[in-house]
Amino acid sequence: QVQLAESGGGLVQAGGSLRLSCAGSGPTFSNHAVGWFRQAPGKEREFVAAISWRSSSTYYGGSGKGRFTISRDNAKNTVSLQMNGLKPEDTAVYYCAADPLVNVILTQKRASYWGKGTLVTVSS
């Protein structure tokens, strides 16, 4: 019954960077697969990045590939998303998701827990 809390969103100029953080409650958060998703106005929720619990392997959606980096710090029970070279089309609410029973979350269907989101706005 993990609780997730995202932070780090804000307003940034195109080309800038932001680092989002997902903090998970409980000592077993390191055993959860974790993913980042985003939802822009008028669009469906989109997969951004994921990190597995078994080996901390990383996966990226096409939009952020080459610009975003996901990582985890088990000692701090956090998963971060470093976003560089931000574009106006990256503007969205970013959500952290987690699940204890799968190795990796690549679709939102398998995520058991969700944070409430953090807003990222990229100006041009």
PDB file of C-alpha atoms in Angstrom:
ATOM      1  CA  GLN A   1       0.000   0.000   0.000  1.00  0.00           C
ATOM      2  CA  VAL A   2       2.603   2.455  -1.113  1.00  0.00           C
ATOM      3  CA  GLN A   3       1.864   6.150  -1.368  1.00  0.00           C
ATOM      4  CA  LEU A   4       3.534   8.182  -4.087  1.00  0.00           C
ATOM      5  CA  ALA A   5       4.315  11.870  -4.162  1.00  0.00           C
ATOM      6  CA  GLU A   6       5.720  13.722  -7.155  1.00  0.00           C
ATOM      7  CA  SER A   7       7.644  16.957  -6.951  1.00  0.00           C
ATOM      8  CA  GLY A   8       9.893  19.131  -9.072  1.00  0.00           C
ATOM      9  CA  GLY A   9       7.483  20.452 -11.650  1.00  0.00           C
ATOM     10  CA  GLY A  10       7.350  24.082 -12.607  1.00  0.00           C
ATOM     11  CA  LEU A  11       7.754  26.626 -15.365  1.00  0.00           C
ATOM     12  CA  VAL A  12      10.818  26.424 -17.563  1.00  0.00           C
ATOM     13  CA  GLN A  13      11.903  27.981 -20.839  1.00  0.00           C
ATOM     14  CA  ALA A  14      12.319  25.827 -23.919  1.00  0.00           C
ATOM     15  CA  GLY A  15      15.731  24.200 -23.896  1.00  0.00           C
ATOM     16  CA  GLY A  16      15.892  24.181 -20.130  1.00  0.00           C
ATOM     17  CA  SER A  17      15.901  21.314 -17.667  1.00  0.00           C
ATOM     18  CA  LEU A  18      13.862  20.008 -14.777  1.00  0.00           C
ATOM     19  CA  ARG A  19      14.330  17.126 -12.392  1.00  0.00           C
ATOM     20  CA  LEU A  20      11.206  15.413 -11.159  1.00  0.00           C
ATOM     21  CA  SER A  21      11.144  13.212  -8.104  1.00  0.00           C
ATOM     22  CA  CYS A  22       8.793  10.434  -7.048  1.00  0.00           C
ATOM     23  CA  ALA A  23       8.933   9.594  -3.370  1.00  0.00           C
ATOM     24  CA  GLY A  24       7.477   6.288  -2.238  1.00  0.00           C
ATOM     25  CA  SER A  25       6.406   5.429   1.268  1.00  0.00           C
ATOM     26  CA  GLY A  26       7.399   2.247   3.044  1.00  0.00           C
ATOM     27  CA  PRO A  27      10.553   0.128   3.082  1.00  0.00           C
ATOM     28  CA  THR A  28       9.535  -2.010   0.102  1.00  0.00           C
ATOM     29  CA  PHE A  29       9.438   0.742  -2.497  1.00  0.00           C
ATOM     30  CA  SER A  30      12.712  -0.548  -3.911  1.00  0.00           C
ATOM     31  CA  ASN A  31      10.857  -3.738  -4.876  1.00  0.00           C
ATOM     32  CA  HIS A  32       8.368  -1.851  -7.024  1.00  0.00           C
ATOM     33  CA  ALA A  33       8.484  -1.239 -10.709  1.00  0.00           C
ATOM     34  CA  VAL A  34       8.145   2.490 -11.289  1.00  0.00           C
ATOM     35  CA  GLY A  35       7.086   4.448 -14.313  1.00  0.00           C
ATOM     36  CA  TRP A  36       6.539   8.032 -15.355  1.00  0.00           C
ATOM     37  CA  PHE A  37       3.582   9.053 -17.464  1.00  0.00           C
ATOM     38  CA  ARG A  38       2.322  12.404 -18.634  1.00  0.00           C
ATOM     39  CA  GLN A  39      -0.936  13.859 -19.800  1.00  0.00           C
ATOM     40  CA  ALA A  40      -1.287  17.053 -21.773  1.00  0.00           C
ATOM     41  CA  PRO A  41      -4.575  18.903 -22.289  1.00  0.00           C
ATOM     42  CA  GLY A  42      -6.713  17.125 -24.843  1.00  0.00           C
ATOM     43  CA  LYS A  43      -4.393  14.139 -25.069  1.00  0.00           C
ATOM     44  CA  GLU A  44      -4.271  10.616 -23.711  1.00  0.00           C
ATOM     45  CA  ARG A  45      -1.926   9.697 -20.908  1.00  0.00           C
ATOM     46  CA  GLU A  46       1.452   8.872 -22.413  1.00  0.00           C
ATOM     47  CA  PHE A  47       4.269   6.610 -21.271  1.00  0.00           C
ATOM     48  CA  VAL A  48       7.465   8.557 -20.620  1.00  0.00           C
ATOM     49  CA  ALA A  49       9.962   6.337 -18.814  1.00  0.00           C
ATOM     50  CA  ALA A  50      10.215   3.303 -16.560  1.00  0.00           C
ATOM     51  CA  ILE A  51      12.671   1.538 -14.304  1.00  0.00           C
ATOM     52  CA  SER A  52      12.442  -2.103 -13.280  1.00  0.00           C
ATOM     53  CA  TRP A  53      12.664  -3.370  -9.721  1.00  0.00           C
ATOM     54  CA  ARG A  54      14.728  -6.453 -10.570  1.00  0.00           C
ATOM     55  CA  SER A  55      17.732  -4.894 -12.253  1.00  0.00           C
ATOM     56  CA  SER A  56      16.899  -1.183 -12.477  1.00  0.00           C
ATOM     57  CA  SER A  57      16.805  -1.480 -16.233  1.00  0.00           C
ATOM     58  CA  THR A  58      15.477   1.655 -17.880  1.00  0.00           C
ATOM     59  CA  TYR A  59      12.977   2.160 -20.675  1.00  0.00           C
ATOM     60  CA  TYR A  60      11.885   5.271 -22.531  1.00  0.00           C
ATOM     61  CA  GLY A  61       9.041   6.366 -24.685  1.00  0.00           C
ATOM     62  CA  GLY A  62       9.825   7.933 -28.013  1.00  0.00           C
ATOM     63  CA  SER A  63       9.098  11.499 -26.968  1.00  0.00           C
ATOM     64  CA  GLY A  64      11.706  11.710 -24.238  1.00  0.00           C
ATOM     65  CA  LYS A  65      14.280   9.280 -25.525  1.00  0.00           C
ATOM     66  CA  GLY A  66      17.693  10.901 -25.670  1.00  0.00           C
ATOM     67  CA  ARG A  67      16.562  13.813 -23.495  1.00  0.00           C
ATOM     68  CA  PHE A  68      15.169  12.177 -20.358  1.00  0.00           C
ATOM     69  CA  THR A  69      16.875   9.936 -17.825  1.00  0.00           C
ATOM     70  CA  ILE A  70      15.170   7.871 -15.135  1.00  0.00           C
ATOM     71  CA  SER A  71      17.018   6.642 -12.064  1.00  0.00           C
ATOM     72  CA  ARG A  72      16.308   5.406  -8.569  1.00  0.00           C
ATOM     73  CA  ASP A  73      17.855   5.873  -5.167  1.00  0.00           C
ATOM     74  CA  ASN A  74      16.711   3.023  -2.956  1.00  0.00           C
ATOM     75  CA  ALA A  75      18.297   4.507   0.141  1.00  0.00           C
ATOM     76  CA  LYS A  76      16.031   7.527  -0.213  1.00  0.00           C
ATOM     77  CA  ASN A  77      13.014   5.680  -1.626  1.00  0.00           C
ATOM     78  CA  THR A  78      12.921   7.948  -4.629  1.00  0.00           C
ATOM     79  CA  VAL A  79      12.801   7.671  -8.390  1.00  0.00           C
ATOM     80  CA  SER A  80      13.862  10.664 -10.429  1.00  0.00           C
ATOM     81  CA  LEU A  81      13.268  11.823 -13.959  1.00  0.00           C
ATOM     82  CA  GLN A  82      15.880  14.191 -15.307  1.00  0.00           C
ATOM     83  CA  MET A  83      14.486  16.106 -18.259  1.00  0.00           C
ATOM     84  CA  ASN A  84      16.847  18.039 -20.488  1.00  0.00           C
ATOM     85  CA  GLY A  85      16.264  19.972 -23.661  1.00  0.00           C
ATOM     86  CA  LEU A  86      12.633  20.584 -22.802  1.00  0.00           C
ATOM     87  CA  LYS A  87      10.226  21.547 -25.539  1.00  0.00           C
ATOM     88  CA  PRO A  88       6.821  23.232 -25.392  1.00  0.00           C
ATOM     89  CA  GLU A  89       5.228  19.926 -26.350  1.00  0.00           C
ATOM     90  CA  ASP A  90       6.574  18.460 -23.109  1.00  0.00           C
ATOM     91  CA  THR A  91       4.062  20.580 -21.224  1.00  0.00           C
ATOM     92  CA  ALA A  92       1.873  18.205 -19.234  1.00  0.00           C
ATOM     93  CA  VAL A  93       1.032  16.869 -15.826  1.00  0.00           C
ATOM     94  CA  TYR A  94       3.600  14.217 -14.997  1.00  0.00           C
ATOM     95  CA  TYR A  95       2.537  11.221 -12.931  1.00  0.00           C
ATOM     96  CA  CYS A  96       4.535   8.635 -11.067  1.00  0.00           C
ATOM     97  CA  ALA A  97       3.200   5.075 -11.047  1.00  0.00           C
ATOM     98  CA  ALA A  98       4.304   1.937  -9.218  1.00  0.00           C
ATOM     99  CA  ASP A  99       3.456  -1.733  -8.970  1.00  0.00           C
ATOM    100  CA  PRO A 100       4.863  -4.466  -6.717  1.00  0.00           C
ATOM    101  CA  LEU A 101       3.999  -7.457  -8.888  1.00  0.00           C
ATOM    102  CA  VAL A 102       5.512  -6.661 -12.266  1.00  0.00           C
ATOM    103  CA  ASN A 103       9.105  -6.129 -13.274  1.00  0.00           C
ATOM    104  CA  VAL A 104       8.471  -3.048 -15.364  1.00  0.00           C
ATOM    105  CA  ILE A 105       5.555  -0.736 -16.107  1.00  0.00           C
ATOM    106  CA  LEU A 106       5.281   0.164 -19.761  1.00  0.00           C
ATOM    107  CA  THR A 107       1.532   0.761 -19.805  1.00  0.00           C
ATOM    108  CA  GLN A 108      -0.689   2.420 -17.242  1.00  0.00           C
ATOM    109  CA  LYS A 109      -2.910  -0.652 -17.030  1.00  0.00           C
ATOM    110  CA  ARG A 110      -0.454  -2.513 -14.812  1.00  0.00           C
ATOM    111  CA  ALA A 111       0.217   0.253 -12.335  1.00  0.00           C
ATOM    112  CA  SER A 112      -1.381  -0.283  -8.938  1.00  0.00           C
ATOM    113  CA  TYR A 113      -0.427   3.029  -7.384  1.00  0.00           C
ATOM    114  CA  TRP A 114      -0.384   6.562  -8.739  1.00  0.00           C
ATOM    115  CA  GLY A 115       0.735   9.893  -7.478  1.00  0.00           C
ATOM    116  CA  LYS A 116      -1.378  12.993  -7.950  1.00  0.00           C
ATOM    117  CA  GLY A 117       0.934  14.515 -10.514  1.00  0.00           C
ATOM    118  CA  THR A 118       3.187  17.513 -10.889  1.00  0.00           C
ATOM    119  CA  LEU A 119       2.723  20.146 -13.576  1.00  0.00           C
ATOM    120  CA  VAL A 120       5.490  20.898 -16.039  1.00  0.00           C
ATOM    121  CA  THR A 121       5.062  23.956 -18.245  1.00  0.00           C
ATOM    122  CA  VAL A 122       7.566  24.723 -20.975  1.00  0.00           C
ATOM    123  CA  SER A 123       7.379  28.156 -22.536  1.00  0.00           C
ATOM    124  CA  SER A 124       8.578  29.059 -26.004  1.00  0.00           C
TER     125      SER A 124
END
